[in-house]
Structure formats: C-alpha cells, structure tokens
Amino acid sequence: MITPETIVRTLALADVKWLSTFQPRRSDPDLRPVPLGFLALIVMGAAALMLPAAHAPEKTLSWLDAFFVSASAVCVTGLTPINLATTLSGFGQAVVLVLIQVGGLGIVTASLALVMLAGKRLSLAHEGAVAATLGRLQRARPAELFRFSCLSVALIETMGAASLYWRLQTAYPQGDPSRLLWQAVFHAVSGFCNAGFSILPAGLVQWRGDAVLLSIVDVLVVAGGIGLLSLINLRYFYFWRNDPRSRGQLTLQTKLSLVVTALLLTGGAVTSLLFEWNYTLIGQGWEQKISWSVFHSVMTRTAGFNVVDPGQMHPATLLLSLALMFVGGSPGSMAGGIKTVTFAVLFATARAALLRRENVEIFGRRIDARTTGIALMITLLAVGVVGVGIAALMFTEFRSGSAEAPDHWLGIIFEAVSAFATVGLTAGVTPLLTSGGKVVVILLMFVGRVTPLMLAVYLARPVKRWHIRHAEEQVALG
C-alpha cells in the first residue's frame, strides 16, 4: 500500500544503500526531497505541456521549449522562448498557472509539507532549518507557518484577482467576462508569486495605459517579495496602540525587509525615471512616466513583467536593473536574488569596518560574526554562479542569432542575472537562444531557486567546535 511516508522516503532515496555515503546525519534536516521534488515537478510539467491539448491550433512545442517553460514556471522566473498567448491553449496556460502556484509556495513550504505528510513530529534540527530559511519569530511553529502561508497566499491572490477583475471590467466594458476573469486570476497568481508570466499576446504592455491596473500588480509583487515571517509579524503589530506591550514590536528581519525594499524601490524608480526621461519615456505624460518607472523598479525585484521593452532601454538603466535583480526580495518570500537582508548585513559590515567599530550593529541590534560570514559567502557564491553562467552563455551564443539582439553582450549578462535571480526580464535574448543557451538558462533558474535556501539550511547546523586554536596574525588588505 502506498502511503505518504512511502512517497517521502522514495523521493528522499532513503532506501538506496549505495547512497548511504551521502545520507545526512540523524541530527541534520534531510531536505533532499525539496530539489528532487522541484525537478520531478519540472519534468511532469514539461510532459503536460507536450500534450496536444496544451497547444493552440496549428502550434507545436519542442521538448526543450516545454522543459524551459516548465522550469521557468516552477522556479517562478518568467523567462520563456514562446508566447504563451499564441502557442498554448487554455489547458496549457492552466498547466503553467499550476506550476507557478506550486513553485511559488517556496522551498520551505514544500519541505514542511513533506515532513508533515510523513506524519512525523518536527525535530529541533528541522525547526532550525525552517528558522534559517524563513527567519525567526517568537512562538512561530513550523506547522503554524505552513497553515498561515497557505491561507495568506489564497487570501492575497483572491483579493488581487478580484481587484484586477473589477478594474478590467471598468477598462474593457465590452470584454468577455469569463476571459477577463481568467486574465485576472492568472496575473494575480503570477504577480504574487513573482513569476512574471502573462497570457496577453503583448504581455502587460497591453495594460500600460492604465495606472490602476499596474498599481495593483505592483502591490501583488511587493507583497509576494516581503517574506512570510514579515507578513506574520506585520499581522500582529498594532502600530496605532500607545502601550508598547499591547502594540507588539517588529523584528529586525521585518525592519530590514521593509526598509531595504522601500529604499531599493524608491531609488530604482527615481533613477529609471531620470535615465529614461528622454529615451523610452519620451512623449509620455507625467502619470505614465511615473507609473512606468515605478513599475520597472518593482519588477526588477524578481517579478519580470514589463511595460517597456528592456532591450530598448538605456544601458545605464539596464546596469541599474542588474544590481536590483541581484539583490532580489526578502528571505522566506516568493522572490529570488541574494535577498534584502543579506544585502543589509553586508552594508552594515562594511560600514562597521569603515568606522573602525568592533561590532556590526543594525537598528540597535548586534549581528554576530557567523551571520556576516554567511552573508559574504552567499554573495560570493552567487557572483561565482552568475559568472560561470555568463561565460557559458558567451560560449553558446557566440556568433548565434542572439548576437542580433540590441546591446548583445550586455543582454547576455542581463539574461544570466535575470535567470539566476528568477526575475524573468530579458533584453530580447531569450527567444533567440541556441539549444545550449536554453540549457544554461534552465540550470541558472534551477540553481538560483533552490541553492541559496538549501545553503542557508545547511549552514544552520551547529558549528563544529575545534579544540585547537592557532596563533593570530595580521595581513595587509587593500
């Protein structure tokens, strides 16, 4: 008889003896089912997209393109070599939507689900792993986090879909209600999960004249990139109360997530407005210029929608977008990148070194040396992976069709960062990629989605204590 525990053990390869060398110790959380589950979901999604029912009339899809779209949906990236509106049928678009929703729930939610399906009580090691990935909040239990995350996703996406449907009915009074509802639901899920997929032939360019529609999508994307623990913290923070004991308090992670997000969004919008004022924004009114600039800044936080073709943007705007994409969203969210809190810790570390302070402090709280070391390591690893990806794309795309894209080599770099940070923006390179280039981008999306969080869980284990302590010696830097 097949039971949930049997499924979990099979996914974890727990009964394969030759893998015993790679088995984690009993004290460590076993999160191998998560990357294996993501990979299995990608394969199943590709198989579903290859069904004739998933294709639009007189349209076909290659296995590589099906695998590419499936991986992009599961990793909530948004890069695609095909036009979903013209290539896929309603069933095919529904398959993509399901893949986005399952992938958007996140690696931690998936691991929690697998542990609870096994019918086992969460060990201290598992709880430490969850805390490392989501963050820490007093009296927040993993099972409660799982229920809250599912309810939050359903509530926010339902509210988003209702808001989009209301506005679409106002903007397109002659439109088919069922079609408008499908568009609202799809883009609400895609927006909150930071996926960036669209079922409109021209993408959200079709909506760029309506600032209200774009604002609703902005709110969905920001909400999906804040992080589950921050949403929980905000839920129980009553800022209007005078008594501190009844008001509650914001955790350091929530403060950093909100402050860094606000700063990056504001800075990105202002600089995009300045760089594009006499470029892609020329001839537009004030409302459109501000709306499009804010929208681009929000979408570089790993969402991937666009109302202006990035391939037509000023190179300075693309360079700024690279930095915003690399930072990404907040821990425990739908977004990718190295995360806002990691960026804040790195900045605080550099500031402490510049001011010759012994401790790294943020908002009156001290950050331990191990956390700063992990932040530096995650950043260096991300830089290394992106660097390898850029080199691989330069090799596969040399003298290929993608060389015809504007700002070819900048576009290649943009593509690699967008894939790793699971953003989904492209400077016109994705549809022109060779088969080798598509494989490279698929690997970047998968690694960018799974590796950072798995690494955080791995580093959450207890530090190895050494009885030998070597002599200290100073070295020159700079």
Coordinates of C-alpha atoms in Angstrom, one line a residue:
M1 CA 0.0 0.0 0.0
I2 CA 1.4 3.4 -1.0
T3 CA 1.4 5.9 1.9
P4 CA 2.6 9.5 2.2
E5 CA 5.6 8.2 4.2
T6 CA 6.5 5.8 1.4
I7 CA 6.4 8.7 -1.1
V8 CA 8.6 10.8 1.1
R9 CA 11.1 8.0 1.5
T10 CA 11.2 7.3 -2.2
L11 CA 11.7 11.0 -3.1
A12 CA 14.5 11.2 -0.4
L13 CA 16.1 7.9 -1.8
A14 CA 16.3 6.8 1.8
D15 CA 16.3 3.1 0.9
V16 CA 19.1 3.1 -1.7
K17 CA 22.1 1.6 0.0
W18 CA 24.8 2.9 -2.3
L19 CA 23.8 6.5 -1.4
S20 CA 24.4 5.9 2.3
T21 CA 27.7 7.8 2.0
F22 CA 25.7 10.9 1.1
Q23 CA 23.0 10.4 3.8
P24 CA 22.8 13.2 6.3
R25 CA 23.5 12.6 10.0
R26 CA 20.5 12.0 12.2
S27 CA 20.8 15.4 13.8
D28 CA 20.6 17.2 10.4
P29 CA 17.4 18.0 8.5
D30 CA 17.1 16.0 5.3
L31 CA 15.9 18.4 2.7
R32 CA 16.9 16.3 -0.4
P33 CA 13.2 15.8 -1.2
V34 CA 12.9 19.5 -2.0
P35 CA 15.3 19.8 -5.0
L36 CA 14.2 16.3 -6.1
G37 CA 10.6 17.4 -5.8
F38 CA 11.2 20.6 -7.8
L39 CA 12.9 18.5 -10.5
A40 CA 10.1 16.0 -10.6
L41 CA 7.6 18.8 -10.9
I42 CA 9.5 20.3 -13.8
V43 CA 9.6 17.0 -15.6
M44 CA 5.9 16.4 -15.1
G45 CA 5.1 20.0 -16.2
A46 CA 7.1 19.6 -19.4
A47 CA 5.3 16.3 -20.1
A48 CA 1.9 18.0 -19.6
L49 CA 2.9 20.9 -21.9
M50 CA 3.8 18.4 -24.6
L51 CA 0.2 17.0 -24.7
P52 CA -1.7 18.0 -27.9
A53 CA -4.4 19.5 -25.7
A54 CA -1.9 22.0 -24.3
H55 CA -1.1 23.5 -27.7
A56 CA -3.1 26.2 -29.6
P57 CA -4.4 25.2 -33.0
E58 CA -1.7 24.6 -35.6
K59 CA 1.0 25.1 -32.9
T60 CA 3.6 22.7 -31.7
L61 CA 6.2 22.7 -28.9
S62 CA 9.6 21.1 -28.7
W63 CA 10.6 19.1 -25.7
L64 CA 13.4 21.6 -24.9
D65 CA 11.0 24.6 -25.0
A66 CA 8.5 22.7 -22.9
F67 CA 11.1 21.9 -20.3
F68 CA 12.3 25.5 -20.4
V69 CA 8.8 26.9 -19.8
S70 CA 8.1 24.3 -17.1
A71 CA 11.4 25.1 -15.3
S72 CA 10.7 28.8 -15.6
A73 CA 7.2 28.4 -14.1
V74 CA 8.3 26.1 -11.2
C75 CA 11.2 28.4 -10.4
V76 CA 8.8 31.4 -10.8
T77 CA 11.2 33.2 -13.2
G78 CA 9.1 34.2 -16.2
L79 CA 11.6 33.7 -19.0
T80 CA 10.1 32.0 -21.9
P81 CA 11.1 31.3 -25.5
I82 CA 7.5 31.2 -26.7
N83 CA 4.4 33.4 -26.5
L84 CA 2.0 31.8 -24.1
A85 CA -1.0 33.6 -25.5
T86 CA -0.4 32.3 -29.1
T87 CA 1.3 29.0 -28.5
L88 CA -0.6 27.4 -25.6
S89 CA -4.3 26.6 -25.3
G90 CA -6.4 27.3 -22.3
F91 CA -5.3 24.0 -20.8
G92 CA -1.7 24.7 -21.5
Q93 CA -2.0 28.1 -19.8
A94 CA -3.7 26.4 -16.8
V95 CA -0.7 23.9 -16.5
V96 CA 1.6 26.9 -16.4
L97 CA -0.5 28.5 -13.7
V98 CA -0.5 25.4 -11.5
L99 CA 3.3 25.1 -11.9
I100 CA 3.7 28.8 -10.9
Q101 CA 1.4 28.3 -7.8
V102 CA 3.2 25.2 -6.6
G103 CA 6.6 26.6 -7.2
G104 CA 5.7 29.9 -5.7
L105 CA 4.8 28.4 -2.4
G106 CA 8.5 28.1 -1.8
I107 CA 11.1 25.6 -0.9
V108 CA 10.4 25.9 2.8
T109 CA 6.7 25.3 2.4
A110 CA 7.5 22.3 0.3
S111 CA 9.8 20.9 2.9
L112 CA 7.3 21.5 5.7
A113 CA 4.6 19.7 3.6
L114 CA 6.8 16.7 3.1
V115 CA 7.7 16.4 6.8
M116 CA 4.1 16.7 7.8
L117 CA 2.9 14.2 5.2
A118 CA 5.3 11.7 6.7
G119 CA 3.3 12.0 9.9
K120 CA 6.4 12.8 12.0
R121 CA 6.9 15.4 14.6
L122 CA 9.3 18.2 13.6
S123 CA 12.7 17.7 15.3
L124 CA 14.8 20.5 16.6
A125 CA 17.0 20.2 13.6
H126 CA 14.1 20.6 11.2
E127 CA 12.8 23.6 13.2
G128 CA 16.3 25.1 13.0
A129 CA 16.3 24.6 9.2
V130 CA 12.9 26.3 8.8
A131 CA 14.0 29.2 11.0
A132 CA 17.2 29.6 8.9
T133 CA 15.2 29.8 5.7
L134 CA 12.2 31.9 6.8
G135 CA 13.7 33.8 9.7
R136 CA 13.0 33.8 13.4
L137 CA 9.9 34.9 15.1
Q138 CA 9.0 34.2 18.7
R139 CA 6.5 31.4 19.2
A140 CA 6.1 30.8 15.4
R141 CA 5.9 27.0 14.9
P142 CA 6.6 25.4 11.5
A143 CA 3.1 23.7 11.3
E144 CA 1.5 27.1 12.0
L145 CA 3.8 28.7 9.4
F146 CA 2.6 26.2 6.8
R147 CA -1.1 26.9 7.5
F148 CA -0.5 30.6 7.6
S149 CA 1.4 30.6 4.4
C150 CA -1.2 28.7 2.5
L151 CA -4.0 30.9 3.9
S152 CA -2.1 34.1 3.2
V153 CA -1.4 33.0 -0.4
A154 CA -5.0 32.2 -1.0
L155 CA -6.3 35.4 0.6
I156 CA -3.9 37.8 -1.1
E157 CA -4.3 36.2 -4.5
T158 CA -8.1 36.2 -4.2
M159 CA -8.1 39.9 -3.3
G160 CA -5.7 40.6 -6.2
A161 CA -7.8 38.7 -8.7
A162 CA -10.9 40.5 -7.5
S163 CA -9.2 43.9 -7.8
L164 CA -7.9 43.1 -11.3
Y165 CA -11.2 41.8 -12.4
W166 CA -13.0 44.9 -11.2
R167 CA -10.6 47.2 -13.0
L168 CA -10.6 45.1 -16.2
Q169 CA -14.4 45.3 -16.3
T170 CA -14.2 49.1 -15.9
A171 CA -11.4 49.4 -18.6
Y172 CA -13.0 46.9 -21.0
P173 CA -16.8 47.0 -20.5
Q174 CA -17.3 45.2 -23.8
G175 CA -15.0 42.3 -22.9
D176 CA -16.0 38.7 -22.3
P177 CA -16.5 38.4 -18.5
S178 CA -15.1 34.8 -18.4
R179 CA -12.0 35.9 -20.3
L180 CA -11.4 38.9 -18.1
L181 CA -11.8 36.7 -15.0
W182 CA -9.2 34.3 -16.4
Q183 CA -6.8 37.1 -17.1
A184 CA -7.4 38.5 -13.6
V185 CA -6.8 35.1 -11.9
F186 CA -3.7 34.3 -13.9
H187 CA -2.0 37.6 -13.4
A188 CA -2.9 37.8 -9.7
V189 CA -1.2 34.4 -9.1
S190 CA 1.7 35.2 -11.5
G191 CA 2.2 38.6 -9.8
F192 CA 2.1 37.5 -6.2
C193 CA 4.4 34.5 -6.9
N194 CA 6.8 36.9 -8.6
A195 CA 6.6 34.8 -11.8
G196 CA 6.1 37.4 -14.5
F197 CA 4.2 35.2 -16.9
S198 CA 1.5 36.8 -18.9
I199 CA -1.3 35.3 -21.2
L200 CA -1.7 38.5 -23.1
P201 CA -0.2 38.5 -26.6
A202 CA 1.9 41.6 -25.9
G203 CA 2.3 41.0 -22.1
L204 CA 1.4 43.8 -19.7
V205 CA 2.3 46.3 -22.4
Q206 CA -1.4 46.0 -23.2
W207 CA -2.2 47.5 -19.8
R208 CA 0.5 50.2 -19.6
G209 CA -2.0 52.9 -20.3
D210 CA -3.9 52.1 -17.1
A211 CA -2.0 53.2 -14.0
V212 CA -4.6 51.5 -11.7
L213 CA -4.0 48.1 -13.2
L214 CA -0.2 48.5 -13.0
S215 CA -0.5 49.6 -9.3
I216 CA -2.5 46.5 -8.4
V217 CA 0.2 44.3 -10.0
D218 CA 2.9 46.4 -8.1
V219 CA 1.2 45.7 -4.8
L220 CA 0.9 42.0 -5.5
V221 CA 4.6 41.7 -6.4
V222 CA 5.8 43.6 -3.4
A223 CA 3.6 41.5 -1.1
G224 CA 5.0 38.3 -2.6
G225 CA 8.5 39.6 -2.1
I226 CA 8.3 40.7 1.6
G227 CA 8.5 37.3 3.2
L228 CA 6.2 35.1 5.2
L229 CA 7.7 35.9 8.6
S230 CA 7.5 39.6 7.9
L231 CA 3.8 39.2 6.9
I232 CA 3.1 37.3 10.2
N233 CA 5.0 40.0 12.2
L234 CA 3.0 42.8 10.5
R235 CA -0.2 40.9 11.1
Y236 CA 0.3 41.1 14.9
F237 CA 1.9 44.6 15.0
Y238 CA -0.7 47.1 16.1
F239 CA 1.1 50.4 15.3
W240 CA -1.8 52.6 16.4
R241 CA -1.7 51.4 20.0
N242 CA 0.2 53.6 22.6
D243 CA 1.1 50.8 25.0
P244 CA 4.3 49.0 23.8
R245 CA 3.2 45.8 25.4
S246 CA -0.1 45.6 23.5
R247 CA 1.3 47.1 20.3
G248 CA 3.9 44.4 19.8
Q249 CA 7.2 45.0 18.1
L250 CA 8.8 44.5 14.7
T251 CA 11.6 42.0 14.4
L252 CA 14.9 43.0 13.0
Q253 CA 14.3 40.9 9.9
T254 CA 11.0 42.7 9.3
K255 CA 12.5 46.1 9.7
L256 CA 15.3 45.3 7.3
S257 CA 13.0 43.8 4.8
L258 CA 10.7 46.8 4.8
V259 CA 13.4 49.5 4.9
V260 CA 15.7 47.9 2.2
T261 CA 12.7 47.2 0.0
A262 CA 11.5 50.8 0.2
L263 CA 14.9 52.2 -0.4
L264 CA 15.6 50.0 -3.4
L265 CA 12.2 50.5 -4.9
T266 CA 12.4 54.3 -4.5
G267 CA 16.0 54.5 -5.8
G268 CA 15.2 52.3 -8.7
A269 CA 12.1 54.3 -9.7
V270 CA 13.9 57.7 -9.5
T271 CA 16.9 56.6 -11.4
S272 CA 14.8 54.8 -14.1
L273 CA 12.8 58.0 -14.5
L274 CA 15.9 60.1 -14.9
F275 CA 17.7 57.7 -17.3
E276 CA 14.6 57.0 -19.5
W277 CA 13.2 60.5 -19.4
N278 CA 14.3 61.4 -22.9
Y279 CA 14.6 57.8 -24.0
T280 CA 11.8 55.2 -23.8
L281 CA 9.6 57.6 -21.8
I282 CA 9.9 60.5 -24.2
G283 CA 6.5 61.8 -25.4
Q284 CA 4.6 60.3 -22.4
G285 CA 2.7 62.3 -19.8
W286 CA 3.7 62.7 -16.2
E287 CA 1.3 59.9 -15.0
Q288 CA 2.7 57.4 -17.5
K289 CA 6.3 58.3 -16.8
I290 CA 6.0 57.9 -13.0
S291 CA 3.8 54.8 -13.3
W292 CA 6.2 53.0 -15.8
S293 CA 9.3 53.9 -13.7
V294 CA 7.8 52.6 -10.5
F295 CA 6.6 49.5 -12.3
H296 CA 10.0 48.8 -13.8
S297 CA 11.6 49.2 -10.4
V298 CA 9.2 46.9 -8.7
M299 CA 9.5 44.2 -11.5
T300 CA 13.3 44.1 -11.2
R301 CA 12.7 42.7 -7.7
T302 CA 12.3 39.3 -9.4
A303 CA 8.8 39.6 -10.9
G304 CA 9.6 40.0 -14.6
F305 CA 6.6 41.8 -16.1
N306 CA 7.4 44.8 -18.3
V307 CA 5.6 47.6 -20.0
V308 CA 8.7 48.9 -21.8
D309 CA 10.9 46.5 -23.8
P310 CA 14.2 46.2 -21.7
G311 CA 16.0 45.7 -25.0
Q312 CA 15.1 49.3 -25.9
M313 CA 16.2 50.8 -22.5
H314 CA 19.2 53.0 -21.9
P315 CA 22.3 50.9 -21.0
A316 CA 22.5 52.8 -17.7
T317 CA 19.0 51.6 -16.8
L318 CA 20.0 48.0 -17.6
L319 CA 23.1 48.3 -15.4
L320 CA 21.0 49.6 -12.5
S321 CA 18.4 46.8 -13.1
L322 CA 21.2 44.2 -12.8
A323 CA 22.0 45.4 -9.3
L324 CA 18.3 45.4 -8.3
M325 CA 17.8 41.9 -9.7
F326 CA 20.9 40.6 -8.0
V327 CA 19.7 41.7 -4.6
G328 CA 16.1 40.5 -5.2
G329 CA 13.4 40.1 -2.5
S330 CA 13.4 39.2 1.2
P331 CA 14.0 35.9 2.9
G332 CA 11.2 33.4 3.0
S333 CA 9.4 35.1 0.1
M334 CA 8.5 34.2 -3.5
A335 CA 11.4 36.3 -4.8
G336 CA 14.9 35.3 -5.7
G337 CA 18.3 37.0 -5.5
I338 CA 20.7 37.1 -2.6
K339 CA 17.9 38.8 -0.5
T340 CA 17.5 42.2 1.0
V341 CA 18.6 41.1 4.5
T342 CA 21.8 39.7 3.1
F343 CA 22.5 43.0 1.3
A344 CA 21.8 44.9 4.5
V345 CA 24.1 42.8 6.6
L346 CA 26.9 43.3 4.0
F347 CA 26.4 47.0 4.0
A348 CA 26.4 47.1 7.8
T349 CA 29.6 45.1 7.9
A350 CA 31.3 47.4 5.5
R351 CA 30.1 50.4 7.5
A352 CA 31.4 49.0 10.8
A353 CA 34.8 48.3 9.2
L354 CA 34.9 51.8 7.8
L355 CA 34.0 53.4 11.1
R356 CA 36.5 51.0 12.9
R357 CA 33.9 49.5 15.1
E358 CA 34.3 46.1 16.6
N359 CA 30.7 45.1 16.3
V360 CA 28.3 45.1 13.4
E361 CA 25.1 46.8 14.5
I362 CA 21.7 47.5 12.8
F363 CA 18.8 49.3 14.4
G364 CA 20.3 48.9 17.9
R365 CA 20.9 45.1 17.4
R366 CA 24.3 43.4 17.1
I367 CA 24.9 40.9 14.2
D368 CA 27.2 38.0 15.1
A369 CA 30.3 37.3 13.1
R370 CA 28.9 34.0 11.8
T371 CA 25.9 35.7 10.2
T372 CA 28.1 38.3 8.5
G373 CA 30.3 35.5 7.2
I374 CA 27.3 33.6 5.8
A375 CA 26.1 36.8 4.1
L376 CA 29.5 37.2 2.5
M377 CA 29.7 33.6 1.4
I378 CA 26.2 33.6 -0.1
T379 CA 27.1 36.7 -2.1
L380 CA 30.4 35.3 -3.3
L381 CA 28.7 32.1 -4.3
A382 CA 26.0 34.0 -6.2
V383 CA 28.7 36.0 -8.0
G384 CA 30.5 32.8 -8.9
V385 CA 27.4 31.1 -10.3
V386 CA 26.4 34.1 -12.3
G387 CA 30.0 34.5 -13.6
V388 CA 30.0 30.8 -14.8
G389 CA 26.6 31.3 -16.3
I390 CA 27.7 34.4 -18.2
A391 CA 30.8 32.6 -19.5
A392 CA 28.7 29.6 -20.6
L393 CA 26.2 31.9 -22.4
M394 CA 29.0 33.8 -24.1
F395 CA 30.3 30.4 -25.4
T396 CA 27.0 29.0 -26.6
E397 CA 25.7 32.3 -28.1
F398 CA 28.9 33.3 -29.9
R399 CA 28.0 34.3 -33.5
S400 CA 24.5 33.0 -32.9
G401 CA 21.1 34.6 -33.5
S402 CA 21.1 36.2 -30.1
A403 CA 24.0 38.3 -31.3
E404 CA 21.5 40.3 -33.3
A405 CA 19.8 41.5 -30.1
P406 CA 20.5 45.1 -29.0
D407 CA 23.4 45.5 -26.6
H408 CA 24.3 41.8 -27.3
W409 CA 26.9 41.2 -24.5
L410 CA 25.1 43.4 -22.0
G411 CA 21.9 41.5 -23.0
I412 CA 23.7 38.2 -22.3
I413 CA 24.8 39.4 -18.8
F414 CA 21.3 40.7 -18.2
E415 CA 19.9 37.3 -19.2
A416 CA 22.2 35.4 -16.8
V417 CA 21.4 37.6 -13.8
S418 CA 17.7 37.5 -14.6
A419 CA 17.7 33.7 -14.7
F420 CA 19.7 33.2 -11.5
A421 CA 17.7 35.8 -9.6
T422 CA 14.5 34.3 -11.0
V423 CA 13.4 37.7 -12.3
G424 CA 12.2 36.9 -15.9
L425 CA 13.1 40.2 -17.6
T426 CA 15.0 39.9 -20.9
A427 CA 16.7 42.3 -23.2
G428 CA 15.3 40.4 -26.2
V429 CA 17.8 37.4 -25.8
T430 CA 15.5 34.6 -24.6
P431 CA 13.7 33.9 -27.9
L432 CA 17.0 33.9 -29.8
L433 CA 18.9 31.5 -27.5
T434 CA 20.5 28.4 -29.0
S435 CA 19.7 25.0 -27.6
G436 CA 22.9 25.1 -25.5
G437 CA 22.0 28.6 -24.2
K438 CA 18.5 27.4 -23.2
V439 CA 20.1 24.6 -21.2
V440 CA 22.4 27.1 -19.4
V441 CA 19.4 29.3 -18.6
I442 CA 17.4 26.4 -17.2
L443 CA 20.3 25.4 -15.0
L444 CA 20.7 29.0 -13.8
M445 CA 17.0 29.2 -12.9
F446 CA 17.0 25.9 -11.0
V447 CA 20.2 26.7 -9.1
G448 CA 19.1 30.3 -8.3
R449 CA 15.8 29.0 -7.0
V450 CA 16.9 26.0 -4.9
T451 CA 20.6 26.6 -3.9
P452 CA 20.5 29.8 -1.8
L453 CA 17.8 28.4 0.6
M454 CA 19.3 25.0 0.8
L455 CA 22.6 26.6 1.6
A456 CA 21.0 28.6 4.4
V457 CA 19.6 25.4 5.8
Y458 CA 22.9 23.6 5.6
L459 CA 24.7 26.5 7.4
A460 CA 22.0 26.5 10.2
R461 CA 23.6 23.3 11.6
P462 CA 25.6 23.6 14.8
V463 CA 29.1 25.0 14.4
K464 CA 31.9 22.4 14.6
R465 CA 34.0 23.0 17.7
W466 CA 37.8 22.7 17.4
H467 CA 40.0 22.2 20.4
I468 CA 43.0 23.6 18.5
R469 CA 43.2 27.3 18.2
H470 CA 46.0 28.7 16.0
A471 CA 48.0 31.8 16.6
E472 CA 46.6 35.0 15.2
E473 CA 48.5 37.0 12.6
Q474 CA 47.6 40.2 10.8
V475 CA 47.6 40.5 7.0
A476 CA 47.5 43.6 4.7
L477 CA 44.2 44.4 2.9
G478 CA 43.7 46.8 0.1

